[in-house]
Amino acid sequence: MSYVPSVNINFTYHPGEYVRALRYVQTRRLAVRRDVVVAILTIITGIYFWVSNGLTIWAGLLCGVAFIFLLLLTFVVFVTPYLVERSTPKLREQYQLSFSDEGIHFKTTSIDAHLAWSIYSVWWDGPDYFFLFHGKRDVTIIPFRVFSNSDDMTSFRELATRQLGMAALVKC
């Protein structure tokens, strides 16, 4: 890896872009495919009990719990990202970010901060975005489109790897 002095990006999120990125995060963190399969199998089991044995209370309970679980999963994956985007005014501001080995200069209309890389615990290199995680639920999302060229993206990857280690593998 070569030394990279800094990578500078300026951008504003496009409408719905943050929602799409956050949905990607939610589906990967929660193993949604597995959970949907388990919930559907539970509903099928409940229906089987109801049809074959007449265990209507247990069948109803199984189906009800699985259905509520599917509703909650749908809320977390589809509704929550939309609510986060709508309720966070800073996501509509112009972002000016400068990444270097010394840290990150993070500037918007409402924020002007110099951050240490250590605030982030892990990063993902997704299909359309970089994800920098801090805390259990907080994430900085950087769209690939904001880099002026592939060299800047490569430089960012080198910086992130040098500061945070290899990008975490994302479950699909």
XYZ file of C-alpha atoms in Angstrom:
172
model
C 0.000 0.000 0.000
C 1.260 3.423 -0.851
C 0.987 6.528 1.260
C -2.052 8.645 0.390
C -2.013 12.263 1.614
C -5.810 12.729 1.590
C -9.012 11.951 -0.226
C -11.521 14.802 -0.537
C -15.160 14.375 -1.489
C -18.125 16.752 -1.706
C -21.682 15.542 -2.113
C -25.334 15.752 -1.217
C -27.372 12.585 -0.873
C -29.832 12.058 -3.714
C -33.474 11.545 -2.644
C -33.917 7.946 -1.505
C -30.196 7.161 -1.720
C -29.705 7.003 2.048
C -32.829 4.827 2.346
C -31.455 2.305 -0.178
C -28.083 2.204 1.568
C -29.640 1.783 5.013
C -31.886 -1.021 3.713
C -28.759 -2.762 2.459
C -27.244 -2.472 5.952
C -30.414 -3.722 7.668
C -30.795 -6.747 5.421
C -27.149 -7.737 5.922
C -27.052 -7.200 9.661
C -30.305 -8.994 10.379
C -29.925 -12.012 8.057
C -33.364 -11.212 6.633
C -33.480 -14.106 4.176
C -32.971 -16.644 6.938
C -35.539 -14.948 9.185
C -38.168 -14.828 6.438
C -37.648 -18.530 5.656
C -37.962 -19.447 9.354
C -41.120 -17.337 9.741
C -42.741 -18.860 6.648
C -41.849 -22.386 7.781
C -43.361 -21.569 11.178
C -46.584 -20.386 9.518
C -46.694 -23.548 7.387
C -46.153 -25.671 10.533
C -48.980 -23.806 12.259
C -51.292 -24.404 9.328
C -50.301 -28.078 9.263
C -51.135 -28.439 12.991
C -54.456 -26.713 12.474
C -55.455 -28.865 9.475
C -54.169 -32.239 10.700
C -54.565 -32.261 14.460
C -57.055 -29.628 15.279
C -54.532 -27.952 17.608
C -56.081 -24.610 16.837
C -54.670 -22.750 19.860
C -51.054 -23.800 19.129
C -51.539 -23.422 15.411
C -52.959 -19.935 15.875
C -50.155 -19.016 18.254
C -47.458 -20.232 15.839
C -49.011 -18.427 12.885
C -49.651 -15.269 14.885
C -46.125 -14.995 16.288
C -44.561 -15.680 12.886
C -46.839 -13.137 11.203
C -46.009 -10.471 13.803
C -42.304 -11.270 13.335
C -42.671 -10.778 9.558
C -44.417 -7.448 10.145
C -41.623 -6.278 12.462
C -38.989 -7.374 9.972
C -40.792 -5.495 7.209
C -40.952 -2.393 9.405
C -37.234 -2.536 10.251
C -36.098 -3.102 6.662
C -38.556 -0.950 4.687
C -40.076 1.682 6.975
C -37.290 2.542 9.431
C -34.730 3.645 6.788
C -37.362 5.935 5.259
C -38.186 7.418 8.685
C -34.488 7.946 9.445
C -33.951 9.801 6.164
C -37.032 11.980 6.645
C -36.287 12.824 10.293
C -32.597 13.676 9.852
C -32.205 17.157 8.349
C -28.408 16.875 8.084
C -28.880 14.204 5.394
C -30.118 16.959 3.064
C -27.028 19.126 3.571
C -23.904 19.366 1.436
C -21.134 17.125 2.809
C -17.449 17.985 2.544
C -15.258 15.148 3.791
C -11.503 14.929 3.825
C -9.912 11.613 4.774
C -6.232 11.335 5.681
C -4.019 9.311 7.988
C -4.343 12.113 10.549
C -8.132 11.786 10.682
C -11.322 12.892 9.019
C -12.490 16.462 8.489
C -16.282 16.297 8.404
C -18.071 19.465 7.334
C -21.703 20.309 6.609
C -23.791 23.407 7.230
C -24.399 22.287 10.808
C -21.184 20.324 11.523
C -17.501 21.215 11.322
C -15.502 18.526 13.085
C -12.140 16.824 12.978
C -12.643 13.171 13.824
C -10.201 10.417 14.653
C -10.452 7.215 12.656
C -10.869 5.449 16.001
C -14.517 6.561 16.239
C -15.205 3.927 13.603
C -15.013 0.265 14.552
C -15.476 -1.452 11.198
C -16.133 -0.649 7.559
C -17.841 -2.362 4.657
C -17.080 -2.040 0.980
C -20.548 -2.563 -0.489
C -21.755 -2.734 -4.068
C -22.571 1.007 -4.316
C -21.440 2.507 -1.018
C -18.758 2.539 1.645
C -20.126 2.058 5.160
C -18.197 3.294 8.204
C -19.737 2.044 11.450
C -19.528 3.795 14.797
C -21.489 2.466 17.731
C -24.037 -0.288 17.359
C -26.480 1.508 15.098
C -24.705 4.513 13.623
C -23.187 4.471 10.172
C -21.604 6.961 7.816
C -22.614 6.131 4.257
C -20.469 7.275 1.354
C -21.844 6.645 -2.145
C -19.319 5.476 -4.733
C -20.639 8.095 -7.165
C -19.093 10.934 -5.106
C -15.525 9.938 -5.915
C -14.176 11.857 -8.888
C -12.270 8.845 -10.240
C -11.292 5.254 -9.499
C -7.927 6.367 -8.099
C -9.726 8.295 -5.330
C -11.788 5.194 -4.500
C -8.647 3.076 -4.381
C -6.971 5.671 -2.167
C -9.973 5.676 0.173
C -9.869 1.872 0.398
C -6.170 2.020 1.235
C -6.748 4.644 3.942
C -9.670 2.747 5.462
C -7.721 -0.514 5.426
C -4.674 1.129 6.985
C -6.747 2.808 9.705
C -9.504 0.231 10.366
C -8.211 -3.039 8.947
C -9.667 -5.023 6.106
C -13.277 -4.361 5.174
C -15.633 -6.696 7.012
C -17.227 -9.432 4.953
C -20.885 -8.734 4.415
C -23.349 -11.632 4.584
C -25.661 -11.817 1.600
